[in-house]
Coordinates of C-alpha atoms and ligand atoms in Angstrom, one line a residue:
V13 CA -92.3 22.1 23.0
N14 CA -93.8 22.7 19.6
G15 CA -94.9 19.1 19.3
R16 CA -91.8 17.5 17.6
D17 CA -90.1 14.6 19.7
I18 CA -86.6 15.8 20.2
H19 CA -85.6 12.5 21.8
S20 CA -85.9 10.4 18.8
H21 CA -84.0 10.4 15.5
A22 CA -87.3 9.5 13.6
R23 CA -88.8 11.6 11.0
P24 CA -92.4 10.2 11.2
D25 CA -93.6 12.9 8.7
E26 CA -91.4 11.4 6.1
A27 CA -91.9 7.7 6.9
R28 CA -93.5 6.2 10.0
V29 CA -93.4 2.7 11.5
V30 CA -96.9 1.4 12.1
H31 CA -96.4 -2.3 13.0
L32 CA -93.5 -4.2 14.4
S33 CA -93.1 -8.0 14.1
L34 CA -90.2 -9.3 16.3
D35 CA -88.8 -12.8 15.9
A36 CA -86.0 -13.2 18.5
S37 CA -84.3 -15.6 20.7
L38 CA -82.7 -15.0 24.1
D39 CA -79.1 -16.2 24.5
V40 CA -78.9 -16.1 28.2
E41 CA -75.3 -17.3 28.5
A42 CA -74.0 -14.6 26.2
R43 CA -76.6 -12.0 27.4
R44 CA -77.8 -11.2 23.9
L45 CA -81.0 -11.0 22.2
R46 CA -80.7 -12.0 18.5
G47 CA -83.4 -11.7 16.0
R48 CA -85.3 -9.9 13.3
A49 CA -87.5 -6.8 13.6
T50 CA -89.8 -6.5 10.6
L51 CA -91.3 -3.1 10.4
R52 CA -94.3 -2.1 8.3
I53 CA -93.9 1.6 7.2
E54 CA -96.2 4.3 6.1
A55 CA -94.3 6.5 3.9
S56 CA -95.3 9.8 2.4
P57 CA -95.3 10.3 -1.3
G58 CA -91.7 10.7 -2.5
A59 CA -90.1 9.6 0.6
E60 CA -86.9 7.6 -0.1
A61 CA -85.8 6.5 3.3
V62 CA -87.0 5.6 6.9
T63 CA -85.1 6.8 9.9
L64 CA -85.0 4.5 13.0
D65 CA -83.5 4.7 16.4
T66 CA -80.9 2.2 17.6
R67 CA -78.5 2.2 20.7
D68 CA -75.9 -0.5 21.5
L69 CA -77.1 -2.7 18.7
R70 CA -75.1 -4.8 16.1
I71 CA -76.9 -4.5 12.8
V72 CA -76.3 -7.6 10.9
A73 CA -78.3 -7.1 7.6
I74 CA -81.3 -5.2 6.3
S75 CA -83.7 -6.4 3.7
D76 CA -87.1 -5.9 2.2
G77 CA -90.2 -8.2 2.6
S78 CA -88.8 -10.5 -0.3
G79 CA -85.2 -10.8 1.2
A80 CA -83.5 -8.3 -1.2
A81 CA -80.8 -6.3 0.7
L82 CA -81.6 -2.7 1.4
P83 CA -78.9 0.0 1.6
F84 CA -78.5 1.7 5.1
T85 CA -76.4 4.1 7.0
L86 CA -75.7 4.4 10.7
G87 CA -75.3 7.9 12.3
D88 CA -72.8 8.9 14.9
P89 CA -73.3 7.4 18.3
D90 CA -74.7 9.6 21.0
P91 CA -74.4 8.2 24.6
V92 CA -78.0 8.9 25.4
F93 CA -79.9 9.1 22.1
G94 CA -78.0 6.4 20.3
R95 CA -77.5 6.2 16.5
A96 CA -79.9 7.1 13.8
L97 CA -80.3 4.2 11.4
R98 CA -81.5 5.4 7.9
V99 CA -82.7 2.6 5.6
T100 CA -83.6 3.2 1.9
L101 CA -87.2 2.2 1.5
P102 CA -87.9 -0.7 -1.0
D103 CA -89.7 -0.1 -4.3
G104 CA -92.4 -2.6 -3.5
E105 CA -94.3 -3.3 -0.3
P106 CA -93.1 -0.8 2.4
V107 CA -91.5 -3.4 4.7
V108 CA -88.0 -3.2 6.3
A109 CA -86.6 -6.3 8.0
V110 CA -83.6 -5.6 10.3
D111 CA -81.4 -8.5 11.5
Y112 CA -79.6 -7.6 14.6
E113 CA -78.3 -8.5 18.0
T114 CA -78.0 -6.7 21.3
E115 CA -74.9 -5.9 23.2
P116 CA -74.5 -7.6 26.7
G117 CA -74.5 -4.0 28.0
S118 CA -77.5 -2.8 26.0
P119 CA -79.3 -0.8 28.8
G120 CA -82.9 -1.8 27.8
L121 CA -82.4 -5.5 28.8
H122 CA -81.4 -6.5 32.3
W123 CA -79.9 -10.1 32.6
L124 CA -79.9 -11.8 36.0
A125 CA -78.0 -14.8 36.9
A126 CA -79.9 -17.6 38.6
E127 CA -78.5 -16.7 42.0
Q128 CA -80.0 -13.3 41.6
T129 CA -83.5 -14.5 41.4
A130 CA -85.9 -15.5 44.1
G131 CA -85.9 -19.2 43.1
G132 CA -82.3 -19.3 42.5
R133 CA -82.4 -22.0 39.8
I134 CA -83.1 -20.3 36.5
P135 CA -81.9 -17.0 35.1
F136 CA -84.2 -14.1 34.6
V137 CA -84.2 -11.4 32.0
F138 CA -86.5 -8.3 31.7
S139 CA -86.8 -5.3 29.4
Q140 CA -87.4 -1.7 30.6
G141 CA -87.9 0.7 27.8
H142 CA -89.0 3.9 29.7
A143 CA -88.0 6.5 28.7
I144 CA -85.9 6.0 25.6
L145 CA -84.3 2.6 26.1
T146 CA -86.4 0.5 23.8
R147 CA -84.0 1.4 21.0
S148 CA -81.4 -0.5 22.7
W149 CA -83.2 -3.9 22.2
I150 CA -85.4 -3.2 19.2
P151 CA -84.4 -1.1 16.2
T152 CA -87.6 0.9 15.6
Q153 CA -88.8 4.5 15.8
D154 CA -88.4 4.9 19.6
S155 CA -90.7 7.9 19.9
V156 CA -93.7 8.7 22.0
A157 CA -95.2 10.2 19.0
V158 CA -95.0 6.9 16.8
R159 CA -97.5 4.4 18.0
Q160 CA -97.2 1.0 16.5
S161 CA -98.9 -2.3 17.0
Y162 CA -96.8 -5.4 17.4
D163 CA -96.5 -9.1 17.4
A164 CA -93.6 -11.2 18.5
R165 CA -92.2 -14.7 18.6
I166 CA -89.7 -15.2 21.4
T167 CA -87.6 -18.3 21.8
V168 CA -86.1 -19.1 25.2
P169 CA -84.0 -21.8 26.7
E170 CA -85.7 -24.7 28.3
G171 CA -87.2 -24.0 31.8
M172 CA -87.9 -20.4 31.0
T173 CA -91.3 -18.8 30.3
A174 CA -91.5 -15.6 28.3
V175 CA -94.2 -13.0 28.8
M176 CA -94.8 -9.6 27.0
S177 CA -97.1 -6.6 27.2
A178 CA -99.5 -8.2 24.7
E179 CA -102.0 -10.9 24.2
H180 CA -100.3 -14.3 24.9
L181 CA -100.9 -16.6 22.0
T182 CA -99.2 -19.8 23.1
P183 CA -99.1 -19.7 26.9
D184 CA -97.9 -23.2 27.2
G185 CA -95.1 -23.0 24.8
V186 CA -94.1 -25.2 21.9
P187 CA -91.1 -27.3 22.5
A188 CA -88.4 -27.3 19.9
D189 CA -84.8 -28.7 20.4
G190 CA -85.0 -28.2 24.1
E191 CA -86.0 -24.6 23.5
R192 CA -89.4 -23.0 24.0
C193 CA -91.2 -20.5 21.8
F194 CA -93.9 -18.0 22.8
G195 CA -96.2 -16.0 20.6
F196 CA -97.6 -12.6 21.3
R197 CA -99.8 -10.0 19.6
L198 CA -101.0 -6.5 20.6
R199 CA -103.4 -5.0 18.1
E200 CA -103.7 -1.6 19.8
P201 CA -100.9 0.8 18.7
I202 CA -98.6 1.9 21.5
P203 CA -95.4 4.1 21.9
P204 CA -92.3 1.7 21.9
Y205 CA -91.4 2.3 25.5
L206 CA -94.4 0.2 26.4
I207 CA -93.2 -2.8 24.6
A208 CA -92.1 -5.1 27.5
L209 CA -90.5 -8.6 27.6
A210 CA -89.6 -10.7 30.5
A211 CA -88.4 -14.4 30.8
G212 CA -87.5 -16.6 33.7
D213 CA -89.1 -19.3 35.9
I214 CA -92.5 -17.5 35.7
G215 CA -95.8 -18.9 36.8
F216 CA -99.4 -17.5 36.7
R217 CA -102.2 -17.3 39.1
P218 CA -105.6 -15.8 38.2
V219 CA -107.0 -13.4 40.9
G220 CA -110.1 -12.1 38.9
A221 CA -111.9 -12.5 35.5
R222 CA -109.5 -10.1 33.8
T223 CA -106.7 -10.1 36.2
G224 CA -103.9 -12.3 37.3
I225 CA -100.4 -12.5 38.7
F226 CA -97.2 -13.5 36.9
A227 CA -94.3 -14.1 39.2
E228 CA -91.3 -16.3 39.7
R229 CA -92.8 -19.5 40.9
A230 CA -91.0 -19.1 44.3
L231 CA -93.0 -15.8 44.9
L232 CA -96.3 -16.8 43.4
D233 CA -98.4 -17.5 46.5
R234 CA -97.3 -14.5 48.3
A235 CA -97.8 -12.3 45.2
A236 CA -101.3 -13.7 44.5
W237 CA -102.3 -12.9 48.1
E238 CA -100.8 -9.4 48.1
F239 CA -102.6 -8.3 44.9
A240 CA -105.8 -10.2 45.3
E241 CA -107.8 -7.0 45.2
M242 CA -106.7 -6.1 41.6
E243 CA -110.0 -6.9 39.9
R244 CA -111.8 -4.6 42.3
M245 CA -109.3 -1.8 41.6
L246 CA -109.9 -2.2 37.9
E247 CA -113.7 -2.1 38.4
E248 CA -113.3 1.1 40.4
A249 CA -111.1 2.6 37.7
E250 CA -113.6 1.9 35.1
R251 CA -116.3 3.5 37.2
I252 CA -114.4 6.8 37.1
A253 CA -112.5 6.6 33.8
G254 CA -114.7 4.5 31.5
P255 CA -114.1 1.2 29.9
Y256 CA -110.9 -0.6 30.1
R257 CA -109.7 -0.9 26.5
W258 CA -106.9 -3.4 26.7
G259 CA -108.6 -6.8 27.4
R260 CA -106.6 -8.4 30.2
A261 CA -104.8 -6.5 33.1
D262 CA -102.2 -8.9 34.4
L263 CA -99.4 -8.1 36.8
L264 CA -95.7 -9.3 36.7
V265 CA -93.7 -9.2 40.0
L266 CA -90.1 -8.6 39.0
P267 CA -86.9 -9.6 40.8
P268 CA -85.3 -7.1 43.2
A269 CA -83.2 -5.6 40.3
F270 CA -86.3 -3.8 38.9
P271 CA -85.5 -0.1 39.5
F272 CA -89.1 1.2 39.7
G273 CA -92.2 0.7 42.0
G274 CA -94.1 -0.1 38.9
M275 CA -94.3 0.2 35.2
E276 CA -97.5 0.5 33.3
N277 CA -96.9 -1.8 30.4
P278 CA -100.3 -2.6 28.8
R279 CA -101.8 -5.9 29.8
L280 CA -98.6 -6.7 31.9
I281 CA -98.0 -4.3 34.7
Y282 CA -94.6 -4.7 36.2
V283 CA -94.2 -4.3 39.9
S284 CA -91.3 -4.2 42.3
P285 CA -91.1 -7.2 44.8
T286 CA -90.7 -4.4 47.6
L287 CA -94.5 -4.1 47.3
L288 CA -94.9 -7.6 48.9
A289 CA -95.3 -6.2 52.4
G290 CA -97.5 -9.1 53.5
D291 CA -100.3 -6.8 54.5
R292 CA -101.5 -5.2 51.1
S293 CA -100.3 -1.9 52.5
L294 CA -98.4 -0.9 49.3
T295 CA -100.9 -1.7 46.7
T296 CA -101.5 1.9 45.7
V297 CA -98.7 1.3 43.2
V298 CA -101.0 -1.1 41.4
A299 CA -103.8 1.5 41.4
H300 CA -101.3 4.0 39.9
E301 CA -100.2 1.5 37.2
L302 CA -103.9 0.6 36.3
A303 CA -104.7 4.3 36.1
H304 CA -102.0 4.5 33.3
A305 CA -104.2 2.3 31.2
W306 CA -106.1 5.4 30.6
A307 CA -103.5 8.2 31.2
G308 CA -100.3 7.5 29.3
N309 CA -101.3 4.3 27.5
L310 CA -104.7 5.2 26.0
F311 CA -103.4 8.7 25.2
T312 CA -99.7 9.3 25.3
P313 CA -97.9 12.6 25.6
A314 CA -96.5 13.5 22.2
T315 CA -93.2 14.7 23.6
W316 CA -91.4 14.0 26.9
S317 CA -91.9 17.7 27.7
D318 CA -95.6 16.9 28.0
F319 CA -94.8 14.0 30.5
W320 CA -97.0 15.6 33.1
L321 CA -100.1 14.7 31.0
N322 CA -99.2 11.1 31.7
E323 CA -98.3 11.2 35.4
G324 CA -100.5 14.0 36.5
F325 CA -103.7 12.3 35.2
T326 CA -102.5 9.1 36.6
V327 CA -101.9 10.3 40.1
Y328 CA -105.3 12.1 40.0
L329 CA -107.1 8.8 39.0
E330 CA -105.0 6.8 41.6
L331 CA -106.1 9.1 44.4
R332 CA -109.8 8.6 43.1
I333 CA -109.5 4.9 43.0
Q334 CA -108.0 4.8 46.5
E335 CA -110.8 7.1 47.7
A336 CA -113.3 4.6 46.3
L337 CA -111.6 1.5 47.8
Q338 CA -110.2 2.8 51.1
G339 CA -112.1 6.0 52.0
A340 CA -111.5 9.6 51.9
E341 CA -109.2 9.7 54.8
R342 CA -106.7 7.2 53.4
A343 CA -106.8 8.9 50.0
A344 CA -106.1 12.3 51.7
M345 CA -103.2 10.8 53.5
L346 CA -101.7 9.9 50.2
E347 CA -102.4 13.2 48.7
V348 CA -100.9 15.1 51.7
Y349 CA -97.8 12.9 51.5
G350 CA -97.5 13.8 47.7
H351 CA -97.9 17.5 48.4
R352 CA -95.0 17.3 51.0
E353 CA -92.8 15.7 48.5
W354 CA -93.7 18.4 45.9
E355 CA -92.9 21.0 48.4
A356 CA -89.5 19.5 49.2
A357 CA -88.7 19.2 45.5
V358 CA -89.5 22.8 44.9
Q359 CA -87.4 23.7 47.9
R360 CA -84.5 21.6 46.6
L361 CA -84.7 22.8 43.1
G362 CA -85.5 26.5 43.8
A363 CA -88.9 28.1 43.6
D364 CA -87.8 29.7 40.3
A365 CA -86.3 26.6 38.8
P366 CA -87.6 25.7 35.3
D367 CA -88.0 22.0 36.2
T368 CA -90.8 23.1 38.8
R369 CA -93.0 23.9 35.7
L370 CA -95.4 21.3 34.3
R371 CA -94.3 21.8 30.7
L372 CA -90.6 20.9 30.8
D373 CA -87.7 22.0 28.5
L374 CA -85.8 18.7 28.0
A375 CA -83.5 19.7 25.1
G376 CA -80.3 17.7 25.2
R377 CA -81.4 15.8 28.4
D378 CA -82.3 12.3 28.9
P379 CA -86.0 12.3 29.8
G380 CA -85.5 9.3 32.1
D381 CA -83.1 11.3 34.2
A382 CA -85.1 14.5 34.4
V383 CA -88.1 13.1 36.2
T384 CA -89.0 14.6 39.6
V385 CA -92.2 14.4 41.6
V386 CA -93.4 17.7 40.0
P387 CA -95.1 16.3 36.9
Y388 CA -96.8 13.8 39.2
V389 CA -98.1 15.8 42.0
K390 CA -98.4 19.4 40.4
G391 CA -100.1 17.7 37.5
A392 CA -102.6 16.0 39.7
A393 CA -103.0 19.2 41.7
L394 CA -103.9 21.2 38.6
L395 CA -106.7 18.6 37.9
R396 CA -107.8 19.1 41.6
V397 CA -108.1 22.8 41.1
I398 CA -110.3 22.2 38.0
E399 CA -112.4 19.7 39.7
A400 CA -113.0 22.2 42.7
E401 CA -114.0 24.9 40.3
V402 CA -116.6 22.9 38.1
G403 CA -117.6 20.2 40.6
R404 CA -116.6 16.5 40.6
E405 CA -119.4 15.2 38.6
R406 CA -118.9 17.6 35.7
F407 CA -115.1 17.0 35.7
T408 CA -115.4 13.3 35.8
S409 CA -117.6 13.2 32.9
Y410 CA -115.2 15.6 31.1
L411 CA -112.4 13.2 31.8
R412 CA -114.3 10.2 30.3
G413 CA -114.9 12.3 27.3
W414 CA -111.2 13.2 27.0
F415 CA -110.1 9.6 27.3
E416 CA -112.5 8.7 24.5
R417 CA -111.5 11.6 22.2
A418 CA -107.7 11.1 22.8
A419 CA -107.8 7.3 22.7
F420 CA -104.8 5.6 20.9
R421 CA -103.3 9.0 20.1
S422 CA -100.2 10.9 21.1
V423 CA -101.1 14.5 22.2
T424 CA -99.3 17.7 23.3
T425 CA -100.2 19.9 26.2
A426 CA -101.6 22.5 23.7
E427 CA -103.9 19.9 22.2
W428 CA -105.2 19.1 25.7
V429 CA -105.7 22.7 26.5
A430 CA -107.8 23.2 23.3
D431 CA -109.9 20.2 24.3
L432 CA -110.4 21.5 27.8
R433 CA -111.5 24.9 26.4
E434 CA -113.8 23.3 23.9
H435 CA -115.5 20.7 26.1
L436 CA -115.3 22.1 29.7
L437 CA -114.5 25.7 30.0
A438 CA -116.7 26.6 26.9
G439 CA -115.7 30.3 26.6
D440 CA -116.1 31.0 30.3
A441 CA -113.1 33.4 30.7
G442 CA -113.8 33.9 34.3
L443 CA -113.4 30.2 35.0
E444 CA -110.1 29.9 33.1
A445 CA -108.8 32.8 35.0
R446 CA -109.7 31.4 38.3
I447 CA -108.0 28.0 37.4
G448 CA -104.9 30.0 36.2
L449 CA -104.2 27.4 33.5
R450 CA -101.2 29.3 31.9
R451 CA -99.5 29.8 35.3
W452 CA -99.9 26.1 36.2
L453 CA -98.5 24.9 32.9
D454 CA -95.6 27.4 32.3
E455 CA -94.6 29.1 35.5
P456 CA -92.4 27.6 38.2
G457 CA -93.2 27.0 41.9
V458 CA -96.3 26.1 43.8
P459 CA -99.4 28.1 42.6
E460 CA -101.3 29.7 45.5
N461 CA -104.7 28.5 44.4
R462 CA -103.8 24.8 44.8
V463 CA -106.3 22.9 46.9
V464 CA -104.4 22.2 49.9
P465 CA -105.1 18.5 51.1
R466 CA -105.7 17.8 54.8
S467 CA -105.5 14.6 56.8
V468 CA -106.4 14.7 60.5
V469 CA -104.7 11.3 61.0
L470 CA -101.4 12.7 59.6
E471 CA -101.7 15.9 61.6
A472 CA -101.9 13.7 64.7
V473 CA -98.8 11.8 63.5
E474 CA -96.8 14.9 63.0
H475 CA -97.9 16.0 66.5
E476 CA -96.4 12.8 67.9
A477 CA -93.2 13.3 65.9
E478 CA -92.8 16.8 67.5
R479 CA -93.5 15.3 71.0
F480 CA -90.8 12.8 70.4
G481 CA -88.5 15.5 69.1
S482 CA -89.0 17.6 72.3
G483 CA -88.2 14.8 74.6
T484 CA -91.2 12.5 75.2
A485 CA -90.1 8.9 75.6
A486 CA -90.9 6.6 72.5
A487 CA -93.0 4.3 74.7
R488 CA -95.3 7.1 75.7
L489 CA -96.3 8.2 72.2
A490 CA -99.9 7.8 71.2
T491 CA -99.4 5.3 68.3
D492 CA -102.4 2.9 68.8
G493 CA -103.9 1.8 65.6
W494 CA -101.2 3.2 63.5
R495 CA -100.6 1.4 60.1
A496 CA -97.7 1.5 57.6
Q497 CA -98.8 4.9 56.2
E498 CA -98.7 6.5 59.6
W499 CA -95.3 5.0 60.6
R500 CA -93.7 6.2 57.4
H501 CA -95.1 9.7 57.9
F502 CA -93.9 9.7 61.5
L503 CA -90.3 8.7 60.5
T504 CA -90.3 11.3 57.8
A505 CA -91.5 14.0 60.1
I506 CA -88.9 13.5 62.8
R507 CA -86.3 16.2 62.7
T508 CA -82.7 15.0 62.2
P509 CA -80.0 14.3 63.4
L510 CA -81.1 12.5 66.3
P511 CA -78.6 11.5 69.1
G512 CA -77.8 7.8 69.0
N513 CA -79.5 6.9 72.3
R514 CA -82.8 8.4 71.0
L515 CA -82.5 6.5 67.8
R516 CA -81.9 3.3 69.7
E517 CA -84.9 4.1 71.9
L518 CA -87.1 4.4 68.8
G519 CA -85.7 1.2 67.2
D520 CA -86.2 -0.8 70.4
A521 CA -89.7 0.5 70.9
F522 CA -91.0 -0.1 67.4
R523 CA -88.6 -2.4 65.7
F524 CA -88.5 -0.6 62.4
A525 CA -85.5 -2.6 61.1
A526 CA -87.7 -5.7 61.0
S527 CA -90.5 -4.1 59.1
A528 CA -91.8 -5.9 56.1
N529 CA -93.0 -2.6 54.6
A530 CA -90.2 -1.4 52.4
E531 CA -91.4 2.3 52.8
V532 CA -91.2 2.2 56.4
L533 CA -87.9 0.3 56.5
F534 CA -86.4 3.0 54.0
A535 CA -87.6 5.8 56.1
W536 CA -86.1 4.3 59.2
L537 CA -82.8 3.8 57.5
R538 CA -82.6 7.2 56.1
L539 CA -83.2 8.7 59.5
A540 CA -80.3 6.4 60.7
V541 CA -78.0 7.6 58.0
R542 CA -78.8 11.3 58.7
S543 CA -78.0 10.7 62.2
H544 CA -74.7 8.8 61.6
H545 CA -76.0 5.8 63.5
D546 CA -73.3 3.0 63.4
P547 CA -75.6 0.3 64.6
A548 CA -77.8 0.6 61.5
I549 CA -74.9 -0.1 59.0
P550 CA -75.6 -3.9 58.7
D551 CA -79.3 -3.2 58.1
I552 CA -78.4 -0.5 55.5
E553 CA -76.0 -2.8 53.8
R554 CA -78.6 -5.8 53.8
F555 CA -81.2 -3.4 52.3
L556 CA -79.0 -1.9 49.6
T557 CA -77.6 -5.3 48.5
S558 CA -81.0 -6.9 48.2
C559 CA -83.2 -4.1 46.8
G560 CA -82.6 -2.3 43.5
R561 CA -85.5 0.1 43.5
A562 CA -84.2 3.6 42.6
K563 CA -86.6 5.4 45.0
F564 CA -84.9 3.9 47.8
V565 CA -81.4 3.2 46.7
R566 CA -80.6 6.7 45.3
P567 CA -81.4 8.8 48.3
L568 CA -79.7 6.3 50.7
F569 CA -76.5 6.6 48.8
A570 CA -76.9 10.4 48.5
A571 CA -77.3 10.7 52.2
L572 CA -74.4 8.4 53.0
V573 CA -71.9 10.3 50.7
E574 CA -72.9 13.6 52.4
S575 CA -70.6 12.9 55.4
A576 CA -67.1 11.7 56.0
W577 CA -68.8 9.1 58.2
G578 CA -71.0 7.8 55.5
R579 CA -68.8 7.9 52.4
P580 CA -66.6 4.8 53.0
H581 CA -69.8 2.8 53.7
A582 CA -71.3 4.1 50.5
E583 CA -68.2 3.0 48.5
R584 CA -68.0 -0.4 50.0
I585 CA -71.6 -1.1 49.8
F586 CA -71.9 0.1 46.2
G587 CA -69.0 -2.1 45.2
R588 CA -70.8 -5.2 46.5
A589 CA -74.4 -4.1 45.3
R590 CA -73.6 -2.8 41.8
P591 CA -74.2 -6.1 39.9
L592 CA -77.8 -6.2 41.3
Y593 CA -78.6 -2.8 39.9
H594 CA -80.3 -1.9 36.6
A595 CA -77.8 -0.4 34.2
A596 CA -79.4 3.1 34.3
L597 CA -79.5 3.2 38.1
A598 CA -75.9 1.9 38.3
A599 CA -74.8 4.8 36.0
A600 CA -76.6 7.4 38.1
L601 CA -75.1 6.0 41.3
E602 CA -71.7 6.1 39.7
G603 CA -72.2 9.9 39.6
I604 CA -73.2 10.1 43.3
V605 CA -70.9 7.5 44.8
G606 CA -67.9 7.4 42.4
G607 CA -67.8 11.2 41.8
Ligands
ZN109 ZN1 -96.7 6.6 36.6

């Protein structure tokens, strides 16, 4: 909480990595990345060593820039934080070159066999560094507080194309002995969790001047259609937040094993294939990840306890972008939905629970596991309160100024508060008291001065859910003109358990099991699980063995194991689906299903 990153072994005050050069090749058969990470170091006077983070890496050799070996020691392994690697600094140029290889189980890389891809012909590999997994495929200072620029040369087997969260220098590849080599460079310094690498049968389709879609070739047409509005999103985001500072903004559609909806890697946003609904109804995730180009990427929280700065600002911007693109009512629906999730989380965790505060205490915890909706929704709700107090125009211009002042820096909540006081509150004690800044940041629960969002459309949807609950036939509900957002809300608002005949009636009337919208399908399947609905089991099994997105998979398994009815299904399906899931998700599910 005092600004030191407790989730990294690095001691940046002593010696700090400022640039990474990665020269690596992918051994798809052995599921290993092998290579050299050359780190440029900035050392303070008198510093004798630099401390790096590693996890599940085999260190082969360490040398200075001219090839002379450097002494090093590896600390004791910790299952979450990995091992500290302490390297004696060279006398000359402050460069440290680490030759290493990853283990097949290194959790930062996910290797997929050809048959686990959409195309089915060529394997796929992707990295996922958030929150502290980059250390398991690159030995560097894996800390949010240590920003580093990078360049890379990645060699892949024939038939594969490599992409990274960086400028692509050789998009067509340079053939060498049946292999292909790709060059990358990112001049802007970023925290290591934003370094991203993927390789597979990947093609590209531009959708705008600065925007385009990378995807498995088999998915490229669908993906380019689904995300065709990306350039307009980027333009709206700039109108609110100021200039986009990263050059291009491309998007990579990942295979189903990708555990998140999206990941905001600079220049290369990752998205889940579950967003391919066929009607552009799930593209708010793209708006969210684009918003991270300002919040989280341009400025980064200096510790994981300040994570809300990242997600709270992002959700606020996401809602503003959606308001500009789709109108106030659609944006209000998203906001209402978020507040409902926040309220549910507070109810689940307890109104006094420390994890319902914005500033979190994550000592000894994996920041990747500690994430709830609280930093997202409560963070955005705080910004709404400030906006309501000072007016939208003044708040927007403050935001642009903040993005400017904090650009390419890692900042704590305290630094943001100081900036807010200086540039917006300007000594107005009454204003700060009305906002209740302290209470929002450091007290648990839902502050009573939040701006409660309202959506007349969702209120009507809730009314229909109540009518259904009190006996009205499904066919007689007023559902004309409903889109995916309304259906999802309807399914979430229905009280469970439902008797089997009423579930069947709903399913027959609206055919939710055939929905191409993953959110609607998930809400339907969860309703079915909570109602112990046997006929839905094949649909649940199909969904869980073809989708690896944690947001859907975790709650479905959690709901299944709650009952003697569901537990055997959970165990059988997990056994089948496990190879599809990302390592971190599989480990979490082990705790749910295996425990
Ligand atoms: Zn986010």
